[in-house]
Amino acid sequence: MKVLFTLLCLATSVLAGPTIVYISESGEKRIAIWSLNETSGELTREGEAPLPGAPGSLSISPDRRHLYASVRSAMQFATLDVDAKTGALSNPTFADAGFNAAYVFADKTGRWLLAASYSEGMVGLSAIKDGRVTGLPVVTVETGKKAHCIQVDPANRFAFVPHVGELNKVEQLRFDAQAGTLTRNTPQHLPGGEGEGPRHMQFHPNGKWAYFVNEQGKSVTLCDYDAANGTLKARQSVPTVPEDWRTKGSCADIHISADGRFVYASNRGHDSLAVFSVNAQTGELTPHGQTPTEKTPRSFCLVPGDQFVVSAGEGSHKLIVFRRNAETGALTPLKTYDCGKGPAWVMSMKFD
């Protein structure tokens, strides 16, 4: 019986697909493909996909067969085929974005790519046909300068757009995936707290709460989510840095563990990842300090399975892998790796 169990484990290991980490190396005009060993946490560079300009934000199709990239300097969206056996990227096609997209997000039907433009101050909705982005956006909505992110709610009915800087708000939009429309909701936006500047966001797995990382405020804000009306209400804001750093640096990225117990946010300047535990009843955050990372951690990700975190140092051109303690949320650094210049985005996928 023991031998049979061992053979079954070996067979499962052989059949299991790879765990892949994609890095937008903006300074090299390419997306790098790394595999991650889920036992040791070791990263191995497997290849790269060249692009006609500097890539930024990445998103994956719901069926995980296509990867979408904002080719920022070319004002395009790239679609690449994803090999489920190796994670390799191939057969790139390109569609005009009409603007420089700071963020892209594939909706839950796989029919639409939503995008936010920081420099042009607008969001767009582009059609996806047979897995590929085609043509110019079918809808654009002006939301104001420094729109930094766009995401849909868990029900795929509403979209939200954080704005850093002077506008300091989260735009609230209605999203109709059947009709292919984006329209303004009421109220039109959620104001940010004084000097906060919401930059990126994530919904909690329970769908009741949303968390924003504030670029200028160096903080994370908890919002209650009204799923019927598609509106947010801020309830708590917690600093991501020590008191003596509140006037320095800026925040960048935010992610939530799959079990909803921990929130992580990146601090540029302080060069760290802040760790928070989540109260299961209220959603409120308790800070658990900061873990040093590579210089200027603009983007990071929790690898599927939540055993590891990969963070990219935009200022050092290096990646760092952490082992994550699922019970405490603590991060333990394992190893750093050289990568291409200007790593601007980190995304990980586990293939079955």
mmCIF file of C-alpha atoms in Angstrom:
data_model
loop_
_atom_site.group_PDB
_atom_site.id
_atom_site.type_symbol
_atom_site.label_atom_id
_atom_site.label_comp_id
_atom_site.label_asym_id
_atom_site.label_seq_id
_atom_site.Cartn_x
_atom_site.Cartn_y
_atom_site.Cartn_z
ATOM 1 C CA MET A 1 0.000 0.000 0.000
ATOM 2 C CA LYS A 2 2.844 2.365 0.876
ATOM 3 C CA VAL A 3 4.548 1.666 -2.471
ATOM 4 C CA LEU A 4 1.278 2.340 -4.315
ATOM 5 C CA PHE A 5 0.843 5.653 -2.494
ATOM 6 C CA THR A 6 4.400 6.660 -3.398
ATOM 7 C CA LEU A 7 3.821 5.801 -7.049
ATOM 8 C CA LEU A 8 0.592 7.816 -7.090
ATOM 9 C CA CYS A 9 2.403 10.842 -5.633
ATOM 10 C CA LEU A 10 5.151 10.532 -8.233
ATOM 11 C CA ALA A 11 2.577 10.222 -11.019
ATOM 12 C CA THR A 12 0.735 13.314 -9.766
ATOM 13 C CA SER A 13 4.020 15.216 -9.635
ATOM 14 C CA VAL A 14 4.881 14.221 -13.181
ATOM 15 C CA LEU A 15 1.433 15.153 -14.506
ATOM 16 C CA ALA A 16 1.227 18.475 -12.655
ATOM 17 C CA GLY A 17 1.809 21.527 -14.804
ATOM 18 C CA PRO A 18 4.463 24.161 -14.169
ATOM 19 C CA THR A 19 4.305 27.176 -11.886
ATOM 20 C CA ILE A 20 5.348 30.154 -13.996
ATOM 21 C CA VAL A 21 6.292 33.722 -13.124
ATOM 22 C CA TYR A 22 6.036 36.368 -15.870
ATOM 23 C CA ILE A 23 8.058 39.580 -15.557
ATOM 24 C CA SER A 24 7.553 42.683 -17.698
ATOM 25 C CA GLU A 25 11.148 43.807 -18.339
ATOM 26 C CA SER A 26 10.224 47.247 -19.624
ATOM 27 C CA GLY A 27 13.796 48.396 -20.218
ATOM 28 C CA GLU A 28 14.424 45.390 -22.458
ATOM 29 C CA LYS A 29 11.069 45.459 -24.330
ATOM 30 C CA ARG A 30 10.228 41.882 -23.414
ATOM 31 C CA ILE A 31 8.338 39.599 -21.064
ATOM 32 C CA ALA A 32 10.564 37.126 -19.227
ATOM 33 C CA ILE A 33 9.327 33.633 -18.354
ATOM 34 C CA TRP A 34 10.553 31.976 -15.171
ATOM 35 C CA SER A 35 9.560 28.636 -13.638
ATOM 36 C CA LEU A 36 9.337 28.236 -9.873
ATOM 37 C CA ASN A 37 10.184 25.039 -7.995
ATOM 38 C CA GLU A 38 7.367 24.686 -5.466
ATOM 39 C CA THR A 39 9.541 22.704 -3.086
ATOM 40 C CA SER A 40 12.652 24.867 -2.918
ATOM 41 C CA GLY A 41 11.312 28.193 -4.179
ATOM 42 C CA GLU A 42 14.085 28.259 -6.787
ATOM 43 C CA LEU A 43 13.464 30.347 -9.915
ATOM 44 C CA THR A 44 14.768 29.258 -13.327
ATOM 45 C CA ARG A 45 14.651 31.544 -16.340
ATOM 46 C CA GLU A 46 13.016 29.603 -19.174
ATOM 47 C CA GLY A 47 12.791 32.178 -21.947
ATOM 48 C CA GLU A 48 11.402 35.513 -23.044
ATOM 49 C CA ALA A 49 8.932 37.080 -25.455
ATOM 50 C CA PRO A 50 10.155 40.220 -27.293
ATOM 51 C CA LEU A 51 7.713 43.074 -27.900
ATOM 52 C CA PRO A 52 7.779 46.251 -30.034
ATOM 53 C CA GLY A 53 7.818 48.480 -26.960
ATOM 54 C CA ALA A 54 8.076 48.556 -23.185
ATOM 55 C CA PRO A 55 5.579 46.198 -21.505
ATOM 56 C CA GLY A 56 3.837 47.108 -18.292
ATOM 57 C CA SER A 57 0.697 45.583 -16.810
ATOM 58 C CA LEU A 58 -0.168 41.947 -17.574
ATOM 59 C CA SER A 59 -3.427 40.008 -17.369
ATOM 60 C CA ILE A 60 -4.407 36.415 -18.139
ATOM 61 C CA SER A 61 -7.554 35.170 -19.874
ATOM 62 C CA PRO A 62 -10.021 33.215 -17.705
ATOM 63 C CA ASP A 63 -9.136 29.988 -19.541
ATOM 64 C CA ARG A 64 -5.403 30.788 -19.106
ATOM 65 C CA ARG A 65 -4.754 30.282 -22.816
ATOM 66 C CA HIS A 66 -3.841 33.902 -23.587
ATOM 67 C CA LEU A 67 -1.764 36.573 -21.882
ATOM 68 C CA TYR A 68 -2.495 40.270 -22.414
ATOM 69 C CA ALA A 69 0.130 42.977 -22.029
ATOM 70 C CA SER A 70 0.053 46.736 -22.191
ATOM 71 C CA VAL A 71 2.868 47.718 -24.556
ATOM 72 C CA ARG A 72 3.034 51.162 -23.066
ATOM 73 C CA SER A 73 5.575 52.949 -25.246
ATOM 74 C CA ALA A 74 3.806 51.733 -28.423
ATOM 75 C CA MET A 75 0.286 52.423 -27.064
ATOM 76 C CA GLN A 76 -0.762 48.877 -27.930
ATOM 77 C CA PHE A 77 -2.243 45.774 -26.370
ATOM 78 C CA ALA A 78 -0.385 42.544 -27.051
ATOM 79 C CA THR A 79 -2.037 39.122 -27.031
ATOM 80 C CA LEU A 80 0.209 36.074 -26.685
ATOM 81 C CA ASP A 81 -0.617 32.374 -26.732
ATOM 82 C CA VAL A 82 0.266 30.550 -23.503
ATOM 83 C CA ASP A 83 1.622 26.977 -23.603
ATOM 84 C CA ALA A 84 0.010 25.180 -20.659
ATOM 85 C CA LYS A 85 2.827 22.596 -20.535
ATOM 86 C CA THR A 86 5.721 25.049 -20.354
ATOM 87 C CA GLY A 87 4.265 28.541 -19.804
ATOM 88 C CA ALA A 88 5.991 29.687 -23.005
ATOM 89 C CA LEU A 89 4.555 32.680 -24.859
ATOM 90 C CA SER A 90 4.159 32.734 -28.643
ATOM 91 C CA ASN A 91 2.235 34.067 -31.638
ATOM 92 C CA PRO A 92 1.988 37.725 -30.548
ATOM 93 C CA THR A 93 -0.667 39.938 -32.109
ATOM 94 C CA PHE A 94 -1.208 43.633 -31.451
ATOM 95 C CA ALA A 95 -4.159 46.004 -31.221
ATOM 96 C CA ASP A 96 -4.135 49.787 -30.956
ATOM 97 C CA ALA A 97 -4.967 50.909 -27.432
ATOM 98 C CA GLY A 98 -5.433 54.562 -28.327
ATOM 99 C CA PHE A 99 -3.608 55.510 -25.128
ATOM 100 C CA ASN A 100 -0.745 54.500 -22.840
ATOM 101 C CA ALA A 101 -2.355 51.928 -20.526
ATOM 102 C CA ALA A 102 -0.950 51.760 -17.001
ATOM 103 C CA TYR A 103 -3.189 48.789 -16.160
ATOM 104 C CA VAL A 104 -5.045 46.054 -18.061
ATOM 105 C CA PHE A 105 -7.628 43.630 -16.706
ATOM 106 C CA ALA A 106 -9.417 40.786 -18.526
ATOM 107 C CA ASP A 107 -13.050 40.533 -17.442
ATOM 108 C CA LYS A 108 -14.517 37.281 -16.108
ATOM 109 C CA THR A 109 -16.264 36.362 -19.390
ATOM 110 C CA GLY A 110 -13.045 36.593 -21.385
ATOM 111 C CA ARG A 111 -14.770 38.904 -23.886
ATOM 112 C CA TRP A 112 -13.341 42.247 -22.771
ATOM 113 C CA LEU A 113 -10.060 43.859 -21.814
ATOM 114 C CA LEU A 114 -10.454 46.852 -19.516
ATOM 115 C CA ALA A 115 -7.610 49.367 -19.347
ATOM 116 C CA ALA A 116 -6.730 52.537 -17.440
ATOM 117 C CA SER A 117 -4.503 55.321 -18.745
ATOM 118 C CA TYR A 118 -2.470 57.348 -16.251
ATOM 119 C CA SER A 119 -1.253 59.974 -18.728
ATOM 120 C CA GLU A 120 -4.438 60.446 -20.768
ATOM 121 C CA GLY A 121 -6.793 60.205 -17.800
ATOM 122 C CA MET A 122 -9.256 57.732 -19.242
ATOM 123 C CA VAL A 123 -10.359 54.120 -19.237
ATOM 124 C CA GLY A 124 -11.203 51.917 -22.187
ATOM 125 C CA LEU A 125 -12.978 48.694 -23.068
ATOM 126 C CA SER A 126 -11.539 46.585 -25.900
ATOM 127 C CA ALA A 127 -13.210 43.562 -27.475
ATOM 128 C CA ILE A 128 -11.610 40.126 -27.242
ATOM 129 C CA LYS A 129 -12.495 37.725 -30.068
ATOM 130 C CA ASP A 130 -11.243 34.145 -30.150
ATOM 131 C CA GLY A 131 -9.006 35.036 -27.209
ATOM 132 C CA ARG A 132 -7.368 38.033 -28.917
ATOM 133 C CA VAL A 133 -7.765 41.771 -28.401
ATOM 134 C CA THR A 134 -9.016 43.284 -31.650
ATOM 135 C CA GLY A 135 -9.256 46.882 -32.843
ATOM 136 C CA LEU A 136 -9.423 50.122 -30.922
ATOM 137 C CA PRO A 137 -11.424 50.311 -27.672
ATOM 138 C CA VAL A 138 -15.174 50.188 -28.302
ATOM 139 C CA VAL A 139 -15.760 52.480 -25.309
ATOM 140 C CA THR A 140 -13.641 55.152 -23.623
ATOM 141 C CA VAL A 141 -14.574 57.177 -20.553
ATOM 142 C CA GLU A 142 -12.644 60.212 -19.300
ATOM 143 C CA THR A 143 -12.077 59.825 -15.574
ATOM 144 C CA GLY A 144 -9.254 62.329 -15.015
ATOM 145 C CA LYS A 145 -5.477 62.320 -14.910
ATOM 146 C CA LYS A 146 -3.472 59.630 -13.125
ATOM 147 C CA ALA A 147 -5.948 56.784 -13.444
ATOM 148 C CA HIS A 148 -3.721 53.957 -12.263
ATOM 149 C CA CYS A 149 -5.772 50.754 -12.161
ATOM 150 C CA ILE A 150 -9.053 49.225 -13.247
ATOM 151 C CA GLN A 151 -10.729 46.131 -11.864
ATOM 152 C CA VAL A 152 -14.198 44.618 -11.960
ATOM 153 C CA ASP A 153 -16.112 43.403 -8.925
ATOM 154 C CA PRO A 154 -16.578 39.662 -8.232
ATOM 155 C CA ALA A 155 -19.944 39.663 -10.040
ATOM 156 C CA ASN A 156 -18.445 41.297 -13.173
ATOM 157 C CA ARG A 157 -21.084 44.077 -13.027
ATOM 158 C CA PHE A 158 -19.107 47.122 -11.875
ATOM 159 C CA ALA A 159 -15.623 48.549 -12.441
ATOM 160 C CA PHE A 160 -13.415 50.705 -10.217
ATOM 161 C CA VAL A 161 -10.594 53.081 -11.134
ATOM 162 C CA PRO A 162 -8.205 54.426 -8.464
ATOM 163 C CA HIS A 163 -6.588 57.825 -9.169
ATOM 164 C CA VAL A 164 -3.415 58.981 -7.445
ATOM 165 C CA GLY A 165 -2.290 62.587 -6.998
ATOM 166 C CA GLU A 166 -4.557 65.612 -7.035
ATOM 167 C CA LEU A 167 -7.798 63.842 -7.992
ATOM 168 C CA ASN A 168 -7.337 61.383 -5.110
ATOM 169 C CA LYS A 169 -10.435 59.299 -5.842
ATOM 170 C CA VAL A 170 -11.809 55.936 -6.941
ATOM 171 C CA GLU A 171 -14.097 56.242 -9.959
ATOM 172 C CA GLN A 172 -17.158 53.957 -9.824
ATOM 173 C CA LEU A 173 -18.492 52.612 -13.135
ATOM 174 C CA ARG A 174 -21.210 50.273 -14.332
ATOM 175 C CA PHE A 175 -19.922 47.477 -16.566
ATOM 176 C CA ASP A 176 -22.219 45.500 -18.878
ATOM 177 C CA ALA A 177 -20.355 42.508 -20.290
ATOM 178 C CA GLN A 178 -23.280 41.577 -22.560
ATOM 179 C CA ALA A 179 -23.644 44.983 -24.184
ATOM 180 C CA GLY A 180 -19.964 45.934 -23.906
ATOM 181 C CA THR A 181 -20.495 49.225 -22.095
ATOM 182 C CA LEU A 182 -18.882 51.271 -19.320
ATOM 183 C CA THR A 183 -21.016 54.032 -17.822
ATOM 184 C CA ARG A 184 -20.762 56.241 -14.749
ATOM 185 C CA ASN A 185 -22.302 54.989 -11.541
ATOM 186 C CA THR A 186 -23.953 57.061 -8.789
ATOM 187 C CA PRO A 187 -22.193 58.357 -6.808
ATOM 188 C CA GLN A 188 -19.596 58.825 -9.513
ATOM 189 C CA HIS A 189 -16.601 58.335 -7.254
ATOM 190 C CA LEU A 190 -15.355 57.604 -3.763
ATOM 191 C CA PRO A 191 -13.080 60.393 -2.474
ATOM 192 C CA GLY A 192 -9.734 59.291 -1.092
ATOM 193 C CA GLY A 193 -8.673 60.268 2.409
ATOM 194 C CA GLU A 194 -6.637 63.460 2.749
ATOM 195 C CA GLY A 195 -3.372 63.096 0.815
ATOM 196 C CA GLU A 196 -3.836 59.365 0.221
ATOM 197 C CA GLY A 197 -3.928 58.834 -3.558
ATOM 198 C CA PRO A 198 -5.393 55.332 -4.118
ATOM 199 C CA ARG A 199 -3.238 53.458 -6.659
ATOM 200 C CA HIS A 200 -4.069 49.741 -6.875
ATOM 201 C CA MET A 201 -6.859 47.623 -5.401
ATOM 202 C CA GLN A 202 -7.940 44.074 -4.651
ATOM 203 C CA PHE A 203 -11.265 42.576 -3.593
ATOM 204 C CA HIS A 204 -11.317 40.249 -0.606
ATOM 205 C CA PRO A 205 -12.255 36.643 -1.515
ATOM 206 C CA ASN A 206 -15.569 37.040 0.355
ATOM 207 C CA GLY A 207 -16.599 39.887 -1.977
ATOM 208 C CA LYS A 208 -17.683 42.075 0.961
ATOM 209 C CA TRP A 209 -14.544 44.202 1.235
ATOM 210 C CA ALA A 210 -12.072 45.943 -1.064
ATOM 211 C CA TYR A 211 -8.585 47.150 -0.148
ATOM 212 C CA PHE A 212 -6.703 50.046 -1.751
ATOM 213 C CA VAL A 213 -3.018 50.831 -1.455
ATOM 214 C CA ASN A 214 -2.468 54.594 -1.297
ATOM 215 C CA GLU A 215 0.566 55.900 -3.200
ATOM 216 C CA GLN A 216 0.988 59.244 -1.458
ATOM 217 C CA GLY A 217 -0.522 58.234 1.874
ATOM 218 C CA LYS A 218 1.697 55.159 2.370
ATOM 219 C CA SER A 219 -1.337 53.321 3.698
ATOM 220 C CA VAL A 220 -3.948 50.678 2.936
ATOM 221 C CA THR A 221 -7.652 51.533 3.055
ATOM 222 C CA LEU A 222 -10.437 49.053 3.798
ATOM 223 C CA CYS A 223 -13.763 49.692 2.066
ATOM 224 C CA ASP A 224 -17.118 48.010 2.548
ATOM 225 C CA TYR A 225 -18.608 46.970 -0.782
ATOM 226 C CA ASP A 226 -22.285 47.320 -1.659
ATOM 227 C CA ALA A 227 -22.572 44.617 -4.330
ATOM 228 C CA ALA A 228 -26.141 45.556 -5.284
ATOM 229 C CA ASN A 229 -25.285 49.168 -6.131
ATOM 230 C CA GLY A 230 -21.587 48.799 -7.002
ATOM 231 C CA THR A 231 -20.403 51.387 -4.489
ATOM 232 C CA LEU A 232 -17.630 51.566 -1.912
ATOM 233 C CA LYS A 233 -17.484 53.099 1.547
ATOM 234 C CA ALA A 234 -14.146 53.647 3.286
ATOM 235 C CA ARG A 235 -13.927 52.420 6.873
ATOM 236 C CA GLN A 236 -10.262 52.063 7.943
ATOM 237 C CA SER A 237 -6.862 53.301 6.792
ATOM 238 C CA VAL A 238 -3.624 51.836 8.189
ATOM 239 C CA PRO A 239 -0.025 53.016 7.486
ATOM 240 C CA THR A 240 2.287 50.689 5.550
ATOM 241 C CA VAL A 241 5.519 52.247 6.881
ATOM 242 C CA PRO A 242 6.958 53.237 10.281
ATOM 243 C CA GLU A 243 6.052 56.690 11.618
ATOM 244 C CA ASP A 244 9.405 58.214 10.624
ATOM 245 C CA TRP A 245 8.733 57.227 6.977
ATOM 246 C CA ARG A 246 5.273 58.762 6.629
ATOM 247 C CA THR A 247 6.630 61.750 4.664
ATOM 248 C CA LYS A 248 8.979 59.735 2.428
ATOM 249 C CA GLY A 249 8.649 57.217 -0.389
ATOM 250 C CA SER A 250 5.443 55.921 -1.972
ATOM 251 C CA CYS A 251 3.316 52.792 -2.131
ATOM 252 C CA ALA A 252 2.803 50.756 -5.294
ATOM 253 C CA ASP A 253 1.117 47.342 -5.269
ATOM 254 C CA ILE A 254 -1.285 45.281 -3.135
ATOM 255 C CA HIS A 255 -2.295 41.609 -2.937
ATOM 256 C CA ILE A 256 -4.432 39.421 -0.681
ATOM 257 C CA SER A 257 -3.790 35.801 0.243
ATOM 258 C CA ALA A 258 -6.253 33.323 -1.258
ATOM 259 C CA ASP A 259 -7.627 32.462 2.178
ATOM 260 C CA GLY A 260 -8.314 36.159 2.814
ATOM 261 C CA ARG A 261 -6.317 36.211 6.051
ATOM 262 C CA PHE A 262 -3.464 38.531 5.010
ATOM 263 C CA VAL A 263 -2.893 41.658 2.930
ATOM 264 C CA TYR A 264 0.504 42.683 1.515
ATOM 265 C CA ALA A 265 1.545 46.088 0.116
ATOM 266 C CA SER A 266 4.807 47.317 -1.408
ATOM 267 C CA ASN A 267 6.706 50.397 -0.203
ATOM 268 C CA ARG A 268 9.002 52.208 -2.627
ATOM 269 C CA GLY A 269 11.762 54.173 -0.921
ATOM 270 C CA HIS A 270 11.371 52.187 2.274
ATOM 271 C CA ASP A 271 11.903 49.181 -0.059
ATOM 272 C CA SER A 272 9.767 46.713 1.812
ATOM 273 C CA LEU A 273 6.580 44.662 1.771
ATOM 274 C CA ALA A 274 4.123 45.550 4.526
ATOM 275 C CA VAL A 275 2.187 42.663 6.092
ATOM 276 C CA PHE A 276 -1.316 42.930 7.599
ATOM 277 C CA SER A 277 -3.635 40.333 9.082
ATOM 278 C CA VAL A 278 -7.357 40.566 8.312
ATOM 279 C CA ASN A 279 -10.039 40.257 10.974
ATOM 280 C CA ALA A 280 -12.354 37.556 9.601
ATOM 281 C CA GLN A 281 -15.468 39.211 11.061
ATOM 282 C CA THR A 282 -14.824 42.866 10.291
ATOM 283 C CA GLY A 283 -12.182 42.921 7.542
ATOM 284 C CA GLU A 284 -10.137 45.381 9.578
ATOM 285 C CA LEU A 285 -6.361 45.262 9.306
ATOM 286 C CA THR A 286 -3.699 44.747 11.950
ATOM 287 C CA PRO A 287 -0.140 45.663 10.856
ATOM 288 C CA HIS A 288 2.670 43.140 11.316
ATOM 289 C CA GLY A 289 5.644 45.216 10.209
ATOM 290 C CA GLN A 290 7.638 45.306 7.008
ATOM 291 C CA THR A 291 9.965 42.839 5.281
ATOM 292 C CA PRO A 292 12.924 44.323 3.317
ATOM 293 C CA THR A 293 12.869 43.671 -0.410
ATOM 294 C CA GLU A 294 14.829 44.746 -3.473
ATOM 295 C CA LYS A 295 15.172 48.454 -4.360
ATOM 296 C CA THR A 296 11.909 50.088 -5.522
ATOM 297 C CA PRO A 297 9.426 47.202 -5.284
ATOM 298 C CA ARG A 298 6.933 48.459 -7.853
ATOM 299 C CA SER A 299 5.271 45.079 -8.441
ATOM 300 C CA PHE A 300 5.055 41.737 -6.652
ATOM 301 C CA CYS A 301 2.783 38.707 -6.570
ATOM 302 C CA LEU A 302 1.671 35.840 -4.382
ATOM 303 C CA VAL A 303 2.440 32.670 -6.316
ATOM 304 C CA PRO A 304 -0.656 30.412 -6.611
ATOM 305 C CA GLY A 305 -0.757 28.195 -3.548
ATOM 306 C CA ASP A 306 0.462 31.170 -1.487
ATOM 307 C CA GLN A 307 3.655 29.425 -0.336
ATOM 308 C CA PHE A 308 5.888 31.964 -2.086
ATOM 309 C CA VAL A 309 5.995 35.664 -2.942
ATOM 310 C CA VAL A 310 8.036 37.085 -5.824
ATOM 311 C CA SER A 311 8.902 40.792 -5.759
ATOM 312 C CA ALA A 312 10.668 42.802 -8.476
ATOM 313 C CA GLY A 313 13.102 45.590 -7.660
ATOM 314 C CA GLU A 314 12.581 48.168 -10.398
ATOM 315 C CA GLY A 315 15.559 50.102 -9.057
ATOM 316 C CA SER A 316 17.959 47.153 -8.738
ATOM 317 C CA HIS A 317 16.826 45.040 -11.731
ATOM 318 C CA LYS A 318 16.569 42.038 -9.452
ATOM 319 C CA LEU A 319 13.905 39.594 -8.311
ATOM 320 C CA ILE A 320 13.611 38.287 -4.773
ATOM 321 C CA VAL A 321 11.700 35.176 -3.678
ATOM 322 C CA PHE A 322 10.174 34.856 -0.204
ATOM 323 C CA ARG A 323 8.776 31.782 1.477
ATOM 324 C CA ARG A 324 5.440 32.635 3.086
ATOM 325 C CA ASN A 325 4.171 31.320 6.420
ATOM 326 C CA ALA A 326 0.449 30.634 5.889
ATOM 327 C CA GLU A 327 -0.324 30.858 9.624
ATOM 328 C CA THR A 328 1.479 34.082 10.491
ATOM 329 C CA GLY A 329 1.737 35.732 7.065
ATOM 330 C CA ALA A 330 5.465 36.284 7.650
ATOM 331 C CA LEU A 331 7.858 36.392 4.683
ATOM 332 C CA THR A 332 11.313 34.779 4.741
ATOM 333 C CA PRO A 333 13.747 35.825 1.961
ATOM 334 C CA LEU A 334 15.224 32.907 0.028
ATOM 335 C CA LYS A 335 17.249 34.187 -2.926
ATOM 336 C CA THR A 336 17.687 37.103 -5.336
ATOM 337 C CA TYR A 337 18.040 36.861 -9.121
ATOM 338 C CA ASP A 338 19.273 39.241 -11.787
ATOM 339 C CA CYS A 339 16.643 40.137 -14.380
ATOM 340 C CA GLY A 340 16.297 42.610 -17.236
ATOM 341 C CA LYS A 341 16.150 46.368 -16.745
ATOM 342 C CA GLY A 342 13.107 48.015 -15.240
ATOM 343 C CA PRO A 343 10.961 45.080 -14.090
ATOM 344 C CA ALA A 344 7.532 46.717 -14.039
ATOM 345 C CA TRP A 345 5.112 43.849 -13.481
ATOM 346 C CA VAL A 346 5.086 40.433 -11.809
ATOM 347 C CA MET A 347 2.386 37.829 -12.462
ATOM 348 C CA SER A 348 2.343 34.123 -11.639
ATOM 349 C CA MET A 349 0.260 31.234 -12.963
ATOM 350 C CA LYS A 350 -0.051 27.591 -11.954
ATOM 351 C CA PHE A 351 -0.898 25.297 -14.859
ATOM 352 C CA ASP A 352 -2.720 22.015 -14.172
#
